[in-house]
Tab-separated table of C-alpha atoms and ligand atoms in Angstrom:
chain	number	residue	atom	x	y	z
N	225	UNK	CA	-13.516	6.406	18.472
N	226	UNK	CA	-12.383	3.178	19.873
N	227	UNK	CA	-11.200	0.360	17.131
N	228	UNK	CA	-8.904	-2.471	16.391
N	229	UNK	CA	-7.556	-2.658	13.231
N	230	UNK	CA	-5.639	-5.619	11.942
N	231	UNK	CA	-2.942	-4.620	9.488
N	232	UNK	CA	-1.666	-7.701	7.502
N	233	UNK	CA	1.771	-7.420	6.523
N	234	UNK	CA	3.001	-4.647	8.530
N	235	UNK	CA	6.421	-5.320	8.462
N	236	UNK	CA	7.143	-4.397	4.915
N	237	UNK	CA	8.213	-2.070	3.026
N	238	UNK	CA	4.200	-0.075	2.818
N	239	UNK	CA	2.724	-1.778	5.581
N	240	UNK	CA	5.422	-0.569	8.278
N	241	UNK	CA	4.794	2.626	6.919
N	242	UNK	CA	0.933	2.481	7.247
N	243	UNK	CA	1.262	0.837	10.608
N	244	UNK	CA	3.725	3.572	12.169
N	245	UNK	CA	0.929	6.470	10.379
N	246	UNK	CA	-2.016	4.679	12.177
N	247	UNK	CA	-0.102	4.232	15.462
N	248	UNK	CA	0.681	7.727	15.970
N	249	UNK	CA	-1.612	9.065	14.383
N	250	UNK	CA	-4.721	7.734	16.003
N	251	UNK	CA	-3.783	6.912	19.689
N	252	UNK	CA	-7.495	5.274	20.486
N	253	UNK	CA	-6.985	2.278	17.834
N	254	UNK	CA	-5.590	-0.388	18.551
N	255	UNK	CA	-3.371	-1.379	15.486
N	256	UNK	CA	-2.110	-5.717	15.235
N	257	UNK	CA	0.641	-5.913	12.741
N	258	UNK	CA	0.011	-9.476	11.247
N	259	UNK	CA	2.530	-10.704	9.689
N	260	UNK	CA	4.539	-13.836	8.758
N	261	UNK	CA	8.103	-12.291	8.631
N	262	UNK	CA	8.835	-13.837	5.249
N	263	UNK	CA	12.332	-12.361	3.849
N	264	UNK	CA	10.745	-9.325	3.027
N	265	UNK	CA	9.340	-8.397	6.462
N	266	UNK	CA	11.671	-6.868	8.741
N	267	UNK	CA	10.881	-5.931	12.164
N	268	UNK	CA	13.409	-3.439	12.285
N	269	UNK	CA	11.102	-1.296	9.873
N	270	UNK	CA	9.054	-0.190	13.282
N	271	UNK	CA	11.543	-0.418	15.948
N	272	UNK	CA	10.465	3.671	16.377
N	273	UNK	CA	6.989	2.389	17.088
N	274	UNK	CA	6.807	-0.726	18.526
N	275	UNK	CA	6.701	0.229	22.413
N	276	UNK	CA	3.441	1.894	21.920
N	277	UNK	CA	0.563	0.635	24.081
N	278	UNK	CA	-1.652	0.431	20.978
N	279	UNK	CA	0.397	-1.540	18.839
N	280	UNK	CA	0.935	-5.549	18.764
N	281	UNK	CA	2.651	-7.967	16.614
N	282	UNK	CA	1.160	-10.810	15.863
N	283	UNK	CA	3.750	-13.732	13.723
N	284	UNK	CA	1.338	-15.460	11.338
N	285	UNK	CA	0.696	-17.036	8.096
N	286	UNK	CA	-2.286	-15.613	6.356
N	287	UNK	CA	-2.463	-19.271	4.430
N	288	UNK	CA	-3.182	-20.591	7.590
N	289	UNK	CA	-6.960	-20.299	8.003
N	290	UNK	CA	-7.076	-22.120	11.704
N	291	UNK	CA	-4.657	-19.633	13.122
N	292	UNK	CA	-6.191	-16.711	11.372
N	293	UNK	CA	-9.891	-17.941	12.471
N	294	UNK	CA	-8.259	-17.482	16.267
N	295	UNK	CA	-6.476	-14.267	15.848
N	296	UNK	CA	-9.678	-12.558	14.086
N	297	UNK	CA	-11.415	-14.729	17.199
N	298	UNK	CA	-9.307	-13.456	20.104
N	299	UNK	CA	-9.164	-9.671	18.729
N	300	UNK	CA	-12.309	-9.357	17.087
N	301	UNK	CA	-11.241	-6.397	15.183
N	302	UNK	CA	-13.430	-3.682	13.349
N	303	UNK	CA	-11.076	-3.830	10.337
N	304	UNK	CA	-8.850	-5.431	8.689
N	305	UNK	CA	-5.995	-3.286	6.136
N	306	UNK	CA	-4.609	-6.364	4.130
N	307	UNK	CA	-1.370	-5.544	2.621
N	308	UNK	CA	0.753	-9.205	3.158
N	309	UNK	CA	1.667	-10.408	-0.220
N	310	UNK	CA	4.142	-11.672	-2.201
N	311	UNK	CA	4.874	-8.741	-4.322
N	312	UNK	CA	7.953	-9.106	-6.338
N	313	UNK	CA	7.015	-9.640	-10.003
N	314	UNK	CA	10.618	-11.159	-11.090
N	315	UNK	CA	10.284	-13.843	-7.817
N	316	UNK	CA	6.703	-14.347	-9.496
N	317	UNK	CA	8.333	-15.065	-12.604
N	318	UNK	CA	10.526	-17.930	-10.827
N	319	UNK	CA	8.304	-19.505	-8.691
N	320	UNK	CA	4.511	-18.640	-9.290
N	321	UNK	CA	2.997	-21.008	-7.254
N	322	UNK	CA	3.858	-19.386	-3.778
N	323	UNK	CA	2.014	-15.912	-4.992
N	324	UNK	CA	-0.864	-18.292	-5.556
N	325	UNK	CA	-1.299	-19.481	-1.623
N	326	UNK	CA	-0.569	-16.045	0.259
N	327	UNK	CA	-2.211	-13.928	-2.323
N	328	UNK	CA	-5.478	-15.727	-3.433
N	329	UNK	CA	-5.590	-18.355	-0.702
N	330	UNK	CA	-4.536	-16.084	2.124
N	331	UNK	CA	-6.951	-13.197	1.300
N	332	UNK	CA	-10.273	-15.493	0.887
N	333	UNK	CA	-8.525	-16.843	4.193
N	334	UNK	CA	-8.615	-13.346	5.811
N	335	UNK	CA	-12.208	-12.406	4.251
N	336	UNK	CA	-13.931	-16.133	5.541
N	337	UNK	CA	-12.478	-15.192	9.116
N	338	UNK	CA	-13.728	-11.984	8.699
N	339	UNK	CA	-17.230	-12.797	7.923
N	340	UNK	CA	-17.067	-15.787	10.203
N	341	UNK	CA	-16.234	-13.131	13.199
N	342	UNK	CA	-18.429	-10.261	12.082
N	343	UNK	CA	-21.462	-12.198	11.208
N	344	UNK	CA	-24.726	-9.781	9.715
N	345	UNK	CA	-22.953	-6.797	12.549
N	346	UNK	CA	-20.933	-5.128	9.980
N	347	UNK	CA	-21.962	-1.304	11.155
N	348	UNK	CA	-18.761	0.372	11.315
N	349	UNK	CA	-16.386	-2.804	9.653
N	350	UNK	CA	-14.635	-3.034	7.018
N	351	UNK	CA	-11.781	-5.360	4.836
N	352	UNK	CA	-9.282	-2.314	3.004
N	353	UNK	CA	-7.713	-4.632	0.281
N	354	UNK	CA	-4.502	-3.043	-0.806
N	355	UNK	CA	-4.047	-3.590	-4.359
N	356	UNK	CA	-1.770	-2.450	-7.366
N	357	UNK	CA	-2.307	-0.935	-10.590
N	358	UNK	CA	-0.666	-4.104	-12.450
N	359	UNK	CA	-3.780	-5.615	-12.304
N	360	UNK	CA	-4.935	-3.913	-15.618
N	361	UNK	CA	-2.030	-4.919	-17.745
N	362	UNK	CA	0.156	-2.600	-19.911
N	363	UNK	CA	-0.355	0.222	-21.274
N	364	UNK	CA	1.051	2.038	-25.174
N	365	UNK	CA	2.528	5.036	-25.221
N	366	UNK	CA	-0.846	6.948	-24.567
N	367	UNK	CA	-3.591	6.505	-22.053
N	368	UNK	CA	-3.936	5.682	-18.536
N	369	UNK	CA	-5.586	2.811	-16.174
N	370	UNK	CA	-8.998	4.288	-14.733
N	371	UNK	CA	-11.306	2.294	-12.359
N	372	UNK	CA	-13.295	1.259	-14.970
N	373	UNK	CA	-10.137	-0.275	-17.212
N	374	UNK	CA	-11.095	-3.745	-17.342
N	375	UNK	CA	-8.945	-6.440	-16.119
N	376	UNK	CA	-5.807	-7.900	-18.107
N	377	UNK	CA	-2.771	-8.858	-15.547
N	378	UNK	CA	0.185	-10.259	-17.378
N	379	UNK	CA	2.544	-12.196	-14.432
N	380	UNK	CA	2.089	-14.334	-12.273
N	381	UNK	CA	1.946	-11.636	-9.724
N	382	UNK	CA	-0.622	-9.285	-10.953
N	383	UNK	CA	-2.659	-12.393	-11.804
N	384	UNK	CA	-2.668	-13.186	-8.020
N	385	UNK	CA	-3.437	-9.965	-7.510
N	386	UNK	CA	-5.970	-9.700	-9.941
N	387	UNK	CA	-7.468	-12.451	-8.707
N	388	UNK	CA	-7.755	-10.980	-5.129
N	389	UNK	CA	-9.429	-8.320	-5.443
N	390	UNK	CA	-12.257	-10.399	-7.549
N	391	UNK	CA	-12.589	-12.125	-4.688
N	392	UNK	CA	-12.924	-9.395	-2.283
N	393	UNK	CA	-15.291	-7.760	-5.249
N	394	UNK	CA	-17.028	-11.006	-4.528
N	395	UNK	CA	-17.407	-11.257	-0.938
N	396	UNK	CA	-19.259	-7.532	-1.130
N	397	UNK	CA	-21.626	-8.637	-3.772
N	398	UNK	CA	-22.635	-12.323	-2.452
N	399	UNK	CA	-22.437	-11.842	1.569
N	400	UNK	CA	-22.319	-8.083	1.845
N	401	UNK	CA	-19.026	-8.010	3.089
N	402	UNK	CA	-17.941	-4.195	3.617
N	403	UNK	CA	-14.962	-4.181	1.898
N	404	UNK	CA	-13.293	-1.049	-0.503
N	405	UNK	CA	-10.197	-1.437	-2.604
N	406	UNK	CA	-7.153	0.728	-3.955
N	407	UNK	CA	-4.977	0.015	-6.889
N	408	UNK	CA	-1.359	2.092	-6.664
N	409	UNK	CA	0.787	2.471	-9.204
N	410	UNK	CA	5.011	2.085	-8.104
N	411	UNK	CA	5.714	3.198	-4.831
N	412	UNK	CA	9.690	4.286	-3.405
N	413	UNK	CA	10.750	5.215	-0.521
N	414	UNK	CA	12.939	4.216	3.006
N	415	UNK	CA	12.433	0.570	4.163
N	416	UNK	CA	11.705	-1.102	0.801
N	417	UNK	CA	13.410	-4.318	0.496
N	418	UNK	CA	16.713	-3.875	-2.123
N	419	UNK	CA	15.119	-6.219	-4.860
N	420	UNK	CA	13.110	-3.827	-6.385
N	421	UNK	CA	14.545	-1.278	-8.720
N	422	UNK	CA	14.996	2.254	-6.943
N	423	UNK	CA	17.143	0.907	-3.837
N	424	UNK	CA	18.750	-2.185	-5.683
N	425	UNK	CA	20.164	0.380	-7.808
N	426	UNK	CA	21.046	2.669	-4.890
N	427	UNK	CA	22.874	-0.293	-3.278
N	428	UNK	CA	24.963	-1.101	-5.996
N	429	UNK	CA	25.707	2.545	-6.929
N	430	UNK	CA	26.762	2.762	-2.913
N	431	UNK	CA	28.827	-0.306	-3.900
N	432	UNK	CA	30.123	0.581	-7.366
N	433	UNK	CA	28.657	-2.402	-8.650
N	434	UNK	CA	26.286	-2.703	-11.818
N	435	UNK	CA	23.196	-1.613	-12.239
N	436	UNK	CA	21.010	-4.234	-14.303
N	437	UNK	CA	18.494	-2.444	-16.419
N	438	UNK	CA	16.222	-4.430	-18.350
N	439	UNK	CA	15.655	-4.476	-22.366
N	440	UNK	CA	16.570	-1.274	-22.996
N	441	UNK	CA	15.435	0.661	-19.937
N	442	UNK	CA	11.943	1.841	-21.912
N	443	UNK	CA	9.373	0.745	-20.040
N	444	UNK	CA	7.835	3.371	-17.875
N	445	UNK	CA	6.223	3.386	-14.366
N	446	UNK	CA	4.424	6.305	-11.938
N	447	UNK	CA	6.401	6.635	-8.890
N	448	UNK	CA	4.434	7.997	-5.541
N	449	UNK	CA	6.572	8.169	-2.189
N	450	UNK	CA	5.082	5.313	-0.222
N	451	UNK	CA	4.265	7.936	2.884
N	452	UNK	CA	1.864	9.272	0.262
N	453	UNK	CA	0.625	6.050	-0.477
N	454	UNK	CA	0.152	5.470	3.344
N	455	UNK	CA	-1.591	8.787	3.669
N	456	UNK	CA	-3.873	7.721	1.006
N	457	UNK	CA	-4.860	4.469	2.388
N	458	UNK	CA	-5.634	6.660	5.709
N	459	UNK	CA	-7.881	8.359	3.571
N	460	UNK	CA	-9.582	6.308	1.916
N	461	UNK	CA	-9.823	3.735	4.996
N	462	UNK	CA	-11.952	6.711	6.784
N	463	UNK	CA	-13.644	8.325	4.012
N	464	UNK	CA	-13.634	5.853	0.718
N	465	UNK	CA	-17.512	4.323	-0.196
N	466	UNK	CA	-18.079	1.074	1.003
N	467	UNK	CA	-17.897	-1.459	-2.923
N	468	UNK	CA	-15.941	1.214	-4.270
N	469	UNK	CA	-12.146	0.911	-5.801
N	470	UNK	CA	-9.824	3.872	-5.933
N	471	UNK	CA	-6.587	3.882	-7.963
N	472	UNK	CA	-4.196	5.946	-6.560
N	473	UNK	CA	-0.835	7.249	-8.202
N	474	UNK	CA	1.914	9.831	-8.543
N	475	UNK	CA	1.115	11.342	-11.538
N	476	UNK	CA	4.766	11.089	-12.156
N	477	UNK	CA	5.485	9.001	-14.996
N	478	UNK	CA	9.540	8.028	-15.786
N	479	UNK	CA	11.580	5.428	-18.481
N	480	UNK	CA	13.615	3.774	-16.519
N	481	UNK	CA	16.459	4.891	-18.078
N	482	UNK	CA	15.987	8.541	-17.276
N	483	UNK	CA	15.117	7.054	-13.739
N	484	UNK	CA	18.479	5.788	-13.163
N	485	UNK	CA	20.228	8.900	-14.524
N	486	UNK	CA	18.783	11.131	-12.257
N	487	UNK	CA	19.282	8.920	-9.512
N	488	UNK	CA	23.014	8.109	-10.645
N	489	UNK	CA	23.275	12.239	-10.466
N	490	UNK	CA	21.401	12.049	-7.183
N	491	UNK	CA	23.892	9.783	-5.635
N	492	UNK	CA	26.874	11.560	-7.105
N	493	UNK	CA	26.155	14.232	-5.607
N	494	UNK	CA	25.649	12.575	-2.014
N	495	UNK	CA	28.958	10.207	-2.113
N	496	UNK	CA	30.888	13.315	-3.433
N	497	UNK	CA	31.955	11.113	-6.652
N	498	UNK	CA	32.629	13.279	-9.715
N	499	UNK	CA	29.332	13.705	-11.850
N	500	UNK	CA	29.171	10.234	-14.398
N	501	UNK	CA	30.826	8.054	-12.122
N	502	UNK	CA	27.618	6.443	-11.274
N	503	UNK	CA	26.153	6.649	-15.149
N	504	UNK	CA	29.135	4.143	-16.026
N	505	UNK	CA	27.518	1.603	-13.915
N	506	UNK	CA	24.608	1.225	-16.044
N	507	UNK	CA	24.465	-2.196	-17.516
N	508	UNK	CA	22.091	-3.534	-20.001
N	509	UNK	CA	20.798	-7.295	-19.254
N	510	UNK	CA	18.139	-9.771	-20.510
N	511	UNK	CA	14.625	-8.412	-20.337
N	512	UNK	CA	11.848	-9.505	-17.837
N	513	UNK	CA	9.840	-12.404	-19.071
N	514	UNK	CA	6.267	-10.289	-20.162
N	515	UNK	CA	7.563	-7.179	-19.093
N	516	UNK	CA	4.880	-4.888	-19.137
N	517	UNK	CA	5.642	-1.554	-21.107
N	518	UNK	CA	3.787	1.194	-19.041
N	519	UNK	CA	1.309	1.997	-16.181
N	520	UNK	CA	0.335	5.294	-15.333
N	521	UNK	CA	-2.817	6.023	-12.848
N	522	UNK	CA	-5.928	8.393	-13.428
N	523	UNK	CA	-6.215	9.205	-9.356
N	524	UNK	CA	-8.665	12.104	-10.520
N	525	UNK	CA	-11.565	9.982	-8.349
N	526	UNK	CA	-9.392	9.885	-5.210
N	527	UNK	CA	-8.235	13.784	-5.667
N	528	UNK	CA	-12.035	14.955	-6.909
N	529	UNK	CA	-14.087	12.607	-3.916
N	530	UNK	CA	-11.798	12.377	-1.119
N	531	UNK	CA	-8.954	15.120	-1.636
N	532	UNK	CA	-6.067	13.458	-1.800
N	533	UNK	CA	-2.973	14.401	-4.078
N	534	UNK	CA	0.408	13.572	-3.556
N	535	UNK	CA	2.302	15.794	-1.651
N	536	UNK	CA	5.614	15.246	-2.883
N	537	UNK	CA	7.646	16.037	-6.189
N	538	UNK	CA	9.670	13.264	-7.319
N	539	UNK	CA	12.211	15.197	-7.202
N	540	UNK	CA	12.023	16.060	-3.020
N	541	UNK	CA	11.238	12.050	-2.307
N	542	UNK	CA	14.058	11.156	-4.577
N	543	UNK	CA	16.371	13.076	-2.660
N	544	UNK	CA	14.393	11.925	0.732
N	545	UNK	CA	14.741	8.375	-0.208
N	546	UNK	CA	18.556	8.774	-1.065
N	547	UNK	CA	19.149	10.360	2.334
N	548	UNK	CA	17.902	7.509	4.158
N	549	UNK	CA	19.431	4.480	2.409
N	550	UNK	CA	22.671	6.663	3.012
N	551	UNK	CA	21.740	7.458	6.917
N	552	UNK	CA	20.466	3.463	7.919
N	553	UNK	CA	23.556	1.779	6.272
N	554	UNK	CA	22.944	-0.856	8.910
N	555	UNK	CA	19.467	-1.649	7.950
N	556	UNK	CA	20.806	-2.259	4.362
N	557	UNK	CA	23.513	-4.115	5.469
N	558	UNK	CA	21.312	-6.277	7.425
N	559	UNK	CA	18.799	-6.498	4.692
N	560	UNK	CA	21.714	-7.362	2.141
N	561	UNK	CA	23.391	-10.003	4.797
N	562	UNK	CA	19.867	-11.895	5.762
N	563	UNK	CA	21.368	-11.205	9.808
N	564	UNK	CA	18.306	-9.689	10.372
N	565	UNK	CA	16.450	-12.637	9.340
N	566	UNK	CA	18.281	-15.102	11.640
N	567	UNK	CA	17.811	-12.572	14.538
N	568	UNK	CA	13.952	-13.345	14.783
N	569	UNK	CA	13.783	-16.868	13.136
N	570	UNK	CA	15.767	-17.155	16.395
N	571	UNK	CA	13.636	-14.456	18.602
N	572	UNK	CA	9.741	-16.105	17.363
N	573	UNK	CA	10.796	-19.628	17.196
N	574	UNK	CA	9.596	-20.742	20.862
N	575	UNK	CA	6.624	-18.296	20.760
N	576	UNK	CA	4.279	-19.529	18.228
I	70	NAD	P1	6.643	-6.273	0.741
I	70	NAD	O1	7.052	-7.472	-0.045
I	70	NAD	O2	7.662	-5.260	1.117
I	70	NAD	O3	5.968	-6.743	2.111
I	70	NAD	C1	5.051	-7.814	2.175
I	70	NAD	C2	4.807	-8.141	3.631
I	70	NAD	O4	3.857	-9.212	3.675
I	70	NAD	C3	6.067	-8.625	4.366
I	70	NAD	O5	6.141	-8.043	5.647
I	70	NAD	C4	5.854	-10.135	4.463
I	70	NAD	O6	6.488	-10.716	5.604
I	70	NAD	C5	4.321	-10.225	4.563
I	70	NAD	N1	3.828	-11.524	4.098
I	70	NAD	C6	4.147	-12.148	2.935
I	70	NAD	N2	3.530	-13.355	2.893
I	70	NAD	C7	2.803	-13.461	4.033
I	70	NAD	C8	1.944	-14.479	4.565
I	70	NAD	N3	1.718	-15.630	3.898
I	70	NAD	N4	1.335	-14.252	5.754
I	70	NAD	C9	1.545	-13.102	6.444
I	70	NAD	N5	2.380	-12.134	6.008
I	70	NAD	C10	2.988	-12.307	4.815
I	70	NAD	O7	5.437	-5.634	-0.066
I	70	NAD	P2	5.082	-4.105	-0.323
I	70	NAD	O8	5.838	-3.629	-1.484
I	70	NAD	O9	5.116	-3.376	0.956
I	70	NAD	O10	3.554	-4.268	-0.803
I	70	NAD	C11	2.498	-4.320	0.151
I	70	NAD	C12	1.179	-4.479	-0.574
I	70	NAD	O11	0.976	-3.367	-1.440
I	70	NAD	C13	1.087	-5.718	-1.444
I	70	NAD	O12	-0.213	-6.232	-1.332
I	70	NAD	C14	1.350	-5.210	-2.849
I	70	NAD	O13	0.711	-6.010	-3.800
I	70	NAD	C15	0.758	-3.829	-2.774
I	70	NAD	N6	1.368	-2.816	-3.667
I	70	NAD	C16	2.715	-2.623	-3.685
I	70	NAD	C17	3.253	-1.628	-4.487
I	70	NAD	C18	4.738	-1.350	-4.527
I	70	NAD	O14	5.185	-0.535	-5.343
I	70	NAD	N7	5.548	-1.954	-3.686
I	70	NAD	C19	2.407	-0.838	-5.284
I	70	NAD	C20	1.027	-1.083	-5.248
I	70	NAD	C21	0.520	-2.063	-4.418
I	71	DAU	O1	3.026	-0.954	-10.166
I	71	DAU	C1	2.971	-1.401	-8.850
I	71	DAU	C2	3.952	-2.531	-8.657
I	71	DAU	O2	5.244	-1.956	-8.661
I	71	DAU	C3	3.709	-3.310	-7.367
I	71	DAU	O3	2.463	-3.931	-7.437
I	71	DAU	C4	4.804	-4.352	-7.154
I	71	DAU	O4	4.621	-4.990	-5.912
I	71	DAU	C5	6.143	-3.645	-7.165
I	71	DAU	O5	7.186	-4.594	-7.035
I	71	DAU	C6	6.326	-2.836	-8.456
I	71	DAU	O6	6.471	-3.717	-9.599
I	71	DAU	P1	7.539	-3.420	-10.773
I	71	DAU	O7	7.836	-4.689	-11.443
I	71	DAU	O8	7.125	-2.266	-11.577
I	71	DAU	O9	8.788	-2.939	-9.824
I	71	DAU	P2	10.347	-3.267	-9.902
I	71	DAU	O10	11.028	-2.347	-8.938
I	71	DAU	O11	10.628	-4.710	-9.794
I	71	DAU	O12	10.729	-2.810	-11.371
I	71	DAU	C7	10.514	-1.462	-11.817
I	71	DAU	C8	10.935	-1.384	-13.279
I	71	DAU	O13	12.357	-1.530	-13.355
I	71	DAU	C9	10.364	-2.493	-14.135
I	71	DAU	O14	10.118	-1.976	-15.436
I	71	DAU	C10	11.472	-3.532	-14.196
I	71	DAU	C11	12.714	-2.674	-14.141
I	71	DAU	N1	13.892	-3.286	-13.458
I	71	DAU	C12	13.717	-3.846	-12.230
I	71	DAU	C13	14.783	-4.395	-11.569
I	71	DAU	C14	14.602	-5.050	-10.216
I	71	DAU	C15	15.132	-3.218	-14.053
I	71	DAU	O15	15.300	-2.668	-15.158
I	71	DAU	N2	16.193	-3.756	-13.387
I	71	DAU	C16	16.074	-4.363	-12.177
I	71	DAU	O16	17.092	-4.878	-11.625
């Protein structure tokens, strides 16, 4: 079946992956990568893709309601897949106030001009809100976030987020928007932007520079490889209950500490470096302001409704992920430099 989806924030790290899943996998939708190309979209994440007849950029602010009232105007899509956020929590910590436009103010942005251009049609629409398991705090030592785990976000960034998906919660109960939700625990994988923990730390290892763990490295996350995550949105984006929320994770639960050592054994192995010459780059710094202690994901709704498990051991994707930091040196380098950044400041400047 014929549809055009817009995908907001396509160029990052899970969008591009999501985007270059719906592209070739469904060759009769038309998928419009909206995005505003802040430093943590990169282009460069879809240059494998980006010839395709049914894909489009589209450079735009999602804080900007007039210019996303005439994008949802001119392409009058059937859905919208709204992953554009600010989503570094440390960046959250240091200047809250910009997760507070283009995560609350650009997703009620995105849901007026998508009531606006579906009016009472909304047979066969529907707003995916992309969402993260921060949203219900931090966990003990025991338990795990289900569905039903009420609210408790603890930065500035899972506040925003929080925040969100009430209003997309919202928008379903008061004007019968269609809308469903996911909430994913930590993902890892190729293309994620070097300020978050797995490929900062592969950088520096590639680099023989430090690698800053907070505190004392205890707190614990649940990695999924983000082509699982992007499998999952497929999923549930085709098969999920209209109003319902699905939390989706790895089931793979690490300290951080352990994290880096395997990773640190990983790499040895890969740069041909005897065995502990990464481990001696592990350095101990100030702890996160708030840092939550632990999140790990009960996905048993996804896997028991819908089907979906991950299909990768951390182990494989660990590996995987290694590989391709090692293989796209350039990207990095780019990344690392900001070139890439300059390169389409300078490409979009006369176009929009
Ligand atoms: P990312 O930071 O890599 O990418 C965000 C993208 O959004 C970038 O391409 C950026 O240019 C775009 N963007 C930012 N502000 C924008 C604006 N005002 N208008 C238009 N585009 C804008 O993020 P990510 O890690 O890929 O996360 C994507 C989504 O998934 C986010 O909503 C995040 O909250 C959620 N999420 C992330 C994780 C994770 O582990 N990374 C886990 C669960 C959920
Ligand atoms: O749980 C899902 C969330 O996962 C997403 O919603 C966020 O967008 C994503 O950024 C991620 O948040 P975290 O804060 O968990 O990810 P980050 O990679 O920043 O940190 C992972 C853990 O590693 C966390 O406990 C903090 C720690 N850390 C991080 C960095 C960058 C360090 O010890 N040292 C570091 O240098």
């Amino acid at each position: 079946m014929n549809k055009t989806i817009i995908i907001t924030g396509g160029a990052g790290f899970i969008g591009s992956h999501v985007v270059r899943l719906f592209v070739n996998k469904y060759p009769d939708y038309n998928i419009i990568n909206l995005d505003k190309l802040t430093y943590a979209g990169n282009l460069e994440n879809l240059k494998d893709i980006d010839k395709k007849s049914n894909y489009e950029f589209v450079k735009a602010d999602i804080v900007d309601q007039i210019a996303i009232n005439k994008i949802f105007e001119k392409y009058k899509p059937d859905a919208v897949i709204h992953l554009a956020a600010e989503s570094h929590v440390d960046r959250s910590i240091s200047n809250p106030t910009e997760f507070i436009f283009t995560n609350i103010v650009g997703t009620i942005n995105l849901l007026n001009a998508a009531r606006t251009v579906w009016g009472s049609d909304t047979i066969n629409k529907l707003f995916y809100h992309v969402s993260t398991d921060e949203v219900y705090g931090s966990l003990g030592k025991e338990g795990l976030f289900y569905e039903t785990t009420a609210y408790d976000p603890k930065s500035p960034y899972s506040a925003s987020k929080a925040s969100s998906d009430h209003l997309v919660r919202a928008y379903n109960h008061t004007f019968n928007l269609p809308v469903v939700i996911s909430n994913c625990s930590n993902n890892y994988g190729p293309n994620q932007f070097p300020e978050k923990l797995i490929p900062l730390a592969i950088n520096n290892i590639k680099n023989m520079k430090p690698i800053p763990i907070y505190g004392k490295g205890e707190n614990v996350r649940d990695w999924l490889y983000v082509v699982d995550h992007a499998n999952a949105i497929d999923k549930i984006f085709h098969d999920g209950k209209i109003g319902e929320t699905y939390n989706i994770g790895g089931n793979n639960e690490w300290q951080n500490i352990d994290l880096i050592h395997k990773l640190c054994e990983v790499m040895d192995k890969k740069l041909n470096r005897k065995q502990g010459t990464s481990e001696s780059l592990i350095t101990f710094v100030k702890d996160r302001a708030g840092h939550d202690l632990r999140y790990a994901i009960d996905s048993s709704k996804l896997k028991n409704e819908l089907g979906w498990e991950p299909s990768l051991q951390f182990e494989q994707g660990i590996v995987l992920t290694v590989d391709w930091y090692l293989n796209n040196n350039k990207w990095l380098e780019n990344v690392v430099s900001g070139d890439y950044k300059m390169y389409y400041e300078q490409m979009y400047t006369n176009r929009n």
